[in-house]
mmCIF file of C-alpha atoms in Angstrom:
data_model
loop_
_atom_site.group_PDB
_atom_site.id
_atom_site.type_symbol
_atom_site.label_atom_id
_atom_site.label_comp_id
_atom_site.label_asym_id
_atom_site.label_seq_id
_atom_site.Cartn_x
_atom_site.Cartn_y
_atom_site.Cartn_z
ATOM 1 C CA MET A 1 39.398 65.755 46.416
ATOM 2 C CA ALA A 2 39.236 63.013 43.834
ATOM 3 C CA GLU A 3 40.700 63.428 40.389
ATOM 4 C CA SER A 4 38.658 61.952 37.553
ATOM 5 C CA THR A 5 40.331 60.833 34.353
ATOM 6 C CA ALA A 6 36.996 61.065 32.562
ATOM 7 C CA HIS A 7 36.469 64.719 33.451
ATOM 8 C CA GLN A 8 39.865 66.304 33.858
ATOM 9 C CA ASP A 9 40.200 69.617 35.664
ATOM 10 C CA PRO A 10 42.329 72.286 33.973
ATOM 11 C CA GLY A 11 44.600 72.431 37.000
ATOM 12 C CA GLN A 12 45.576 68.762 36.944
ATOM 13 C CA THR A 13 49.122 67.794 36.023
ATOM 14 C CA MET A 14 50.079 65.108 33.540
ATOM 15 C CA ALA A 15 51.574 63.083 36.399
ATOM 16 C CA GLN A 16 48.199 62.981 38.105
ATOM 17 C CA GLN A 17 46.402 61.936 34.928
ATOM 18 C CA THR A 18 48.846 59.189 33.883
ATOM 19 C CA ALA A 19 48.637 55.634 35.181
ATOM 20 C CA PRO A 20 51.790 54.665 37.121
ATOM 21 C CA PRO A 21 54.161 51.922 35.910
ATOM 22 C CA GLY A 22 53.125 48.413 36.908
ATOM 23 C CA THR A 23 49.424 48.942 36.197
ATOM 24 C CA GLU A 24 49.431 48.206 32.475
ATOM 25 C CA GLY A 25 47.111 45.190 32.844
ATOM 26 C CA LEU A 26 44.427 47.040 34.790
ATOM 27 C CA GLY A 27 42.832 48.786 31.820
ATOM 28 C CA GLN A 28 41.651 52.384 31.729
ATOM 29 C CA LEU A 29 42.370 54.667 34.667
ATOM 30 C CA ARG A 30 39.006 55.873 35.894
ATOM 31 C CA GLU A 31 39.644 57.898 39.032
ATOM 32 C CA THR A 32 42.387 58.941 41.399
ATOM 33 C CA PHE A 33 42.036 59.804 45.081
ATOM 34 C CA LEU A 34 44.506 62.054 46.858
ATOM 35 C CA PRO A 35 45.662 62.072 50.484
ATOM 36 C CA LYS A 36 43.203 63.836 52.754
ATOM 37 C CA ARG A 37 44.584 67.106 54.019
ATOM 38 C CA VAL A 38 44.553 67.510 57.786
ATOM 39 C CA GLY A 39 42.737 70.583 59.110
ATOM 40 C CA THR A 40 44.805 73.592 60.128
ATOM 41 C CA VAL A 41 43.491 73.436 63.687
ATOM 42 C CA ARG A 42 44.667 69.846 64.115
ATOM 43 C CA ILE A 43 48.093 70.584 62.654
ATOM 44 C CA ALA A 44 48.453 73.563 64.970
ATOM 45 C CA ALA A 45 47.348 71.452 67.943
ATOM 46 C CA LEU A 46 49.898 68.719 67.167
ATOM 47 C CA LEU A 47 52.712 71.261 66.820
ATOM 48 C CA PHE A 48 51.619 73.032 70.005
ATOM 49 C CA MET A 49 51.498 69.773 71.975
ATOM 50 C CA GLY A 50 54.851 68.799 70.562
ATOM 51 C CA THR A 51 56.345 72.095 71.695
ATOM 52 C CA ILE A 52 54.938 72.237 75.225
ATOM 53 C CA SER A 53 55.729 68.558 75.744
ATOM 54 C CA LEU A 54 59.446 69.102 75.306
ATOM 55 C CA ILE A 55 59.740 68.728 79.060
ATOM 56 C CA LEU A 56 58.780 65.095 78.352
ATOM 57 C CA PRO A 57 60.920 64.426 75.268
ATOM 58 C CA PRO A 58 59.318 61.114 74.207
ATOM 59 C CA LEU A 59 55.807 62.592 74.336
ATOM 60 C CA GLY A 60 56.802 65.803 72.596
ATOM 61 C CA ALA A 61 58.651 63.920 69.881
ATOM 62 C CA TYR A 62 55.569 61.759 69.293
ATOM 63 C CA PHE A 63 53.289 64.753 68.668
ATOM 64 C CA LEU A 64 55.852 66.364 66.376
ATOM 65 C CA TRP A 65 56.205 63.085 64.484
ATOM 66 C CA LEU A 66 52.431 62.908 63.998
ATOM 67 C CA ALA A 67 52.467 66.418 62.565
ATOM 68 C CA VAL A 68 55.295 65.840 60.100
ATOM 69 C CA GLN A 69 53.687 62.586 58.887
ATOM 70 C CA THR A 70 50.612 64.417 57.583
ATOM 71 C CA PRO A 71 50.374 65.109 53.832
ATOM 72 C CA ASN A 72 50.324 68.807 54.741
ATOM 73 C CA LEU A 73 53.956 68.692 55.883
ATOM 74 C CA SER A 74 55.382 65.492 54.375
ATOM 75 C CA ARG A 75 56.225 65.546 50.670
ATOM 76 C CA LYS A 76 56.392 61.740 50.562
ATOM 77 C CA GLN A 77 52.960 61.378 52.117
ATOM 78 C CA ALA A 78 51.514 64.041 49.805
ATOM 79 C CA THR A 79 52.646 62.126 46.686
ATOM 80 C CA ARG A 80 50.740 58.959 47.613
ATOM 81 C CA ARG A 81 47.798 58.064 45.350
ATOM 82 C CA LEU A 82 44.912 55.596 45.183
ATOM 83 C CA HIS A 83 44.004 54.779 41.574
ATOM 84 C CA LEU A 84 40.817 52.994 40.495
ATOM 85 C CA PHE A 85 41.044 51.268 37.107
ATOM 86 C CA GLU A 86 38.718 49.366 34.816
ATOM 87 C CA HIS A 87 40.019 46.002 36.055
ATOM 88 C CA GLY A 88 41.472 46.773 39.470
ATOM 89 C CA LEU A 89 43.099 49.299 41.744
ATOM 90 C CA ALA A 90 46.616 50.402 42.577
ATOM 91 C CA GLU A 91 48.146 52.339 45.419
ATOM 92 C CA VAL A 92 51.286 54.399 45.015
ATOM 93 C CA GLY A 93 52.975 54.401 48.419
ATOM 94 C CA LYS A 94 55.080 57.135 49.988
ATOM 95 C CA ASN A 95 58.257 55.637 48.499
ATOM 96 C CA GLY A 96 56.713 55.326 45.049
ATOM 97 C CA VAL A 97 56.088 51.573 45.392
ATOM 98 C CA VAL A 98 53.047 50.507 43.342
ATOM 99 C CA SER A 99 50.736 47.796 44.722
ATOM 100 C CA ALA A 100 48.188 46.517 42.187
ATOM 101 C CA PHE A 101 45.114 44.335 42.785
ATOM 102 C CA ARG A 102 42.607 42.971 40.269
ATOM 103 C CA TRP A 103 38.852 43.039 40.865
ATOM 104 C CA ASP A 104 38.433 39.464 39.608
ATOM 105 C CA SER A 105 40.883 37.910 42.086
ATOM 106 C CA MET A 106 41.212 40.179 45.120
ATOM 107 C CA THR A 107 39.541 39.849 48.514
ATOM 108 C CA VAL A 108 38.749 42.755 50.812
ATOM 109 C CA LEU A 109 37.806 43.011 54.462
ATOM 110 C CA GLN A 110 36.280 46.309 55.501
ATOM 111 C CA GLU A 111 36.105 47.833 58.969
ATOM 112 C CA ILE A 112 34.249 51.118 59.368
ATOM 113 C CA THR A 113 34.087 52.479 62.903
ATOM 114 C CA GLU A 114 32.228 55.562 64.098
ATOM 115 C CA ARG A 115 34.062 57.252 66.968
ATOM 116 C CA TYR A 116 32.388 59.054 69.861
ATOM 117 C CA ALA A 117 33.730 61.094 72.769
ATOM 118 C CA ASN A 118 31.360 61.612 75.697
ATOM 119 C CA GLY A 119 28.464 60.683 73.442
ATOM 120 C CA VAL A 120 29.451 63.172 70.716
ATOM 121 C CA TYR A 121 30.373 61.909 67.233
ATOM 122 C CA VAL A 122 33.970 62.863 66.423
ATOM 123 C CA GLY A 123 34.621 61.011 63.182
ATOM 124 C CA THR A 124 34.735 57.712 61.299
ATOM 125 C CA THR A 125 37.677 55.380 60.799
ATOM 126 C CA TYR A 126 37.934 53.473 57.497
ATOM 127 C CA VAL A 127 40.192 50.440 57.060
ATOM 128 C CA TYR A 128 40.051 48.223 53.952
ATOM 129 C CA THR A 129 42.442 45.258 54.025
ATOM 130 C CA LEU A 130 43.117 43.956 50.519
ATOM 131 C CA HIS A 131 44.388 40.451 49.771
ATOM 132 C CA ARG A 132 45.890 39.023 46.574
ATOM 133 C CA PRO A 133 45.994 35.298 45.746
ATOM 134 C CA ASP A 134 49.800 35.339 46.117
ATOM 135 C CA GLY A 135 49.463 36.379 49.775
ATOM 136 C CA THR A 136 50.185 40.077 49.294
ATOM 137 C CA THR A 137 48.137 42.323 51.580
ATOM 138 C CA LEU A 138 47.560 46.060 51.698
ATOM 139 C CA LYS A 139 45.652 48.311 54.098
ATOM 140 C CA VAL A 140 43.870 51.265 52.499
ATOM 141 C CA THR A 141 42.507 53.744 55.019
ATOM 142 C CA GLY A 142 40.808 57.071 55.433
ATOM 143 C CA PHE A 143 44.231 58.581 54.740
ATOM 144 C CA TYR A 144 42.788 58.988 51.234
ATOM 145 C CA ASP A 145 40.062 61.542 50.679
ATOM 146 C CA GLN A 146 36.425 60.489 50.164
ATOM 147 C CA PRO A 147 36.513 56.925 51.571
ATOM 148 C CA GLU A 148 32.712 57.002 51.436
ATOM 149 C CA ARG A 149 33.141 56.977 47.650
ATOM 150 C CA TRP A 150 36.148 54.774 46.919
ATOM 151 C CA GLY A 151 35.227 52.177 49.567
ATOM 152 C CA PRO A 152 31.823 51.218 48.119
ATOM 153 C CA ALA A 153 33.257 51.582 44.604
ATOM 154 C CA LEU A 154 35.868 48.874 45.121
ATOM 155 C CA GLN A 155 33.292 46.574 46.775
ATOM 156 C CA GLN A 156 30.915 47.062 43.850
ATOM 157 C CA GLU A 157 33.639 46.356 41.285
ATOM 158 C CA ILE A 158 34.625 43.138 43.079
ATOM 159 C CA THR A 159 30.969 42.082 43.052
ATOM 160 C CA ARG A 160 30.591 42.846 39.355
ATOM 161 C CA ALA A 161 33.729 40.890 38.471
ATOM 162 C CA GLN A 162 33.300 37.859 40.720
ATOM 163 C CA LEU A 163 29.553 37.214 41.126
ATOM 164 C CA PRO A 164 29.074 35.397 37.778
ATOM 165 C CA GLY A 165 31.875 32.963 38.620
ATOM 166 C CA LEU A 166 30.463 32.172 42.056
ATOM 167 C CA LEU A 167 26.998 31.579 40.588
ATOM 168 C CA ALA A 168 28.526 29.205 38.026
ATOM 169 C CA ARG A 169 30.235 27.236 40.805
ATOM 170 C CA LEU A 170 26.968 27.014 42.740
ATOM 171 C CA SER A 171 25.131 25.815 39.641
ATOM 172 C CA GLN A 172 27.558 22.884 39.548
ATOM 173 C CA GLY A 173 26.571 21.959 43.099
ATOM 174 C CA GLU A 174 29.567 23.465 44.864
ATOM 175 C CA THR A 175 29.284 24.826 48.414
ATOM 176 C CA LEU A 176 30.967 28.160 49.115
ATOM 177 C CA THR A 177 32.390 29.176 52.481
ATOM 178 C CA CYS A 178 32.335 32.748 53.746
ATOM 179 C CA GLY A 179 33.567 33.209 57.273
ATOM 180 C CA GLU A 180 31.297 31.207 59.574
ATOM 181 C CA LEU A 181 28.683 30.529 56.883
ATOM 182 C CA SER A 182 28.538 27.941 54.140
ATOM 183 C CA VAL A 183 26.380 28.817 51.131
ATOM 184 C CA SER A 184 24.890 26.259 48.740
ATOM 185 C CA PRO A 185 22.066 26.250 46.184
ATOM 186 C CA GLY A 186 19.792 24.890 48.908
ATOM 187 C CA GLY A 187 20.535 27.382 51.681
ATOM 188 C CA VAL A 188 23.047 28.433 54.325
ATOM 189 C CA ALA A 189 24.677 26.511 57.163
ATOM 190 C CA THR A 190 26.775 27.119 60.257
ATOM 191 C CA THR A 191 28.139 24.802 62.927
ATOM 192 C CA LYS A 192 24.804 25.336 64.721
ATOM 193 C CA GLY A 193 22.570 24.200 61.878
ATOM 194 C CA SER A 194 21.213 25.150 58.468
ATOM 195 C CA LEU A 195 18.365 27.036 56.802
ATOM 196 C CA THR A 196 16.833 26.739 53.361
ATOM 197 C CA TRP A 197 16.473 29.969 51.407
ATOM 198 C CA PRO A 198 12.666 30.157 51.888
ATOM 199 C CA GLU A 199 13.208 29.939 55.659
ATOM 200 C CA ILE A 200 15.237 33.151 55.706
ATOM 201 C CA GLU A 201 12.920 36.058 56.402
ATOM 202 C CA LYS A 202 15.403 38.921 56.314
ATOM 203 C CA VAL A 203 19.062 39.746 55.769
ATOM 204 C CA GLU A 204 20.253 43.052 57.203
ATOM 205 C CA ILE A 205 23.331 44.941 58.309
ATOM 206 C CA SER A 206 23.043 46.706 61.658
ATOM 207 C CA GLN A 207 25.804 48.370 63.682
ATOM 208 C CA GLY A 208 28.571 46.578 61.859
ATOM 209 C CA VAL A 209 26.926 43.144 62.035
ATOM 210 C CA LEU A 210 25.333 41.061 59.264
ATOM 211 C CA VAL A 211 22.119 39.530 60.654
ATOM 212 C CA LEU A 212 20.146 36.620 59.188
ATOM 213 C CA ARG A 213 16.624 36.221 60.572
ATOM 214 C CA LYS A 214 14.547 33.062 60.387
ATOM 215 C CA THR A 215 10.855 33.312 59.622
ATOM 216 C CA GLY A 216 8.773 33.331 62.802
ATOM 217 C CA LYS A 217 11.719 33.873 65.157
ATOM 218 C CA LYS A 218 12.383 37.098 67.081
ATOM 219 C CA LEU A 219 16.053 36.469 67.783
ATOM 220 C CA PRO A 220 18.574 36.462 64.913
ATOM 221 C CA TRP A 221 19.417 33.037 63.519
ATOM 222 C CA ALA A 222 22.981 34.094 62.673
ATOM 223 C CA ARG A 223 25.158 37.142 63.371
ATOM 224 C CA MET A 224 28.474 37.858 61.678
ATOM 225 C CA PRO A 225 30.672 40.943 62.252
ATOM 226 C CA VAL A 226 30.993 42.721 58.916
ATOM 227 C CA LYS A 227 34.750 43.107 59.443
ATOM 228 C CA ASN A 228 35.080 39.295 59.269
ATOM 229 C CA ILE A 229 33.174 38.855 55.997
ATOM 230 C CA PRO A 230 35.407 38.732 52.896
ATOM 231 C CA ASN A 231 34.016 40.784 49.997
ATOM 232 C CA LEU A 232 30.947 41.939 51.912
ATOM 233 C CA PHE A 233 29.002 43.366 48.958
ATOM 234 C CA LEU A 234 29.668 40.222 46.922
ATOM 235 C CA PHE A 235 28.445 37.985 49.742
ATOM 236 C CA VAL A 236 25.256 40.014 50.251
ATOM 237 C CA ALA A 237 24.604 40.067 46.484
ATOM 238 C CA LEU A 238 25.085 36.292 46.347
ATOM 239 C CA ILE A 239 22.578 35.720 49.152
ATOM 240 C CA ASP A 240 20.108 38.112 47.546
ATOM 241 C CA TRP A 241 20.389 36.301 44.211
ATOM 242 C CA LEU A 242 19.899 32.891 45.811
ATOM 243 C CA ARG A 243 16.866 34.104 47.769
ATOM 244 C CA HIS A 244 15.133 35.960 44.962
ATOM 245 C CA GLY A 245 16.702 34.839 41.693
ATOM 246 C CA ASP A 246 18.245 36.985 39.005
ATOM 247 C CA PRO A 247 16.754 40.510 39.393
ATOM 248 C CA ARG A 248 16.773 40.903 35.627
ATOM 249 C CA THR A 249 14.182 38.144 35.302
ATOM 250 C CA ASN A 250 11.878 39.820 37.835
ATOM 251 C CA THR A 251 11.533 43.172 36.144
#
């Protein structure tokens, strides 16, 4: 469960409420997400498989290792934290190492995969790969509780921090590149051609793919896997602004 610094629960400790060292430039600590506890049934299954697989030592050791790496059984894993701040985020790793990223300079690639077994939904995998301008990278996964909350939150904060700067660059005539697409004040372009903004009928995300549709055409004009689009929310917001103008002027 997430810890909120704005609405502190009586049971929280001071360590949970205090920003870790190395995050002084990120502003106010807004929310903290804890490791997601593994269900008792799964823990029991891993331990059981580890025990009965002792006749195959490598396999048995693997299942036991999986069990002891869960935050339920590993003290180091249980102390990990994902902190969201006013100006960025920070992860405290299992060895206490703090990795900090700012909203105004970071890039994120997201990959969300729904898993099925024999046609039955069994869960969703979340992987957010963060990049800093200095080349530092960090993978934040569904290891932390409530990825359906912290994932969109970090995308929205990146959009809020970086959209004005991108619009200013476009207003000076600059062309921006995002994956396979180039975006300019006049429209979008790929190696296959270009479209003006009025020619784009619809922009949608379907089954992990961003689809651009041209007016009067049944087949998509462009398809881009979401996992390959840096700062997805920012890119979609940029396209929406260029197609429709500043929403504040249309209300």
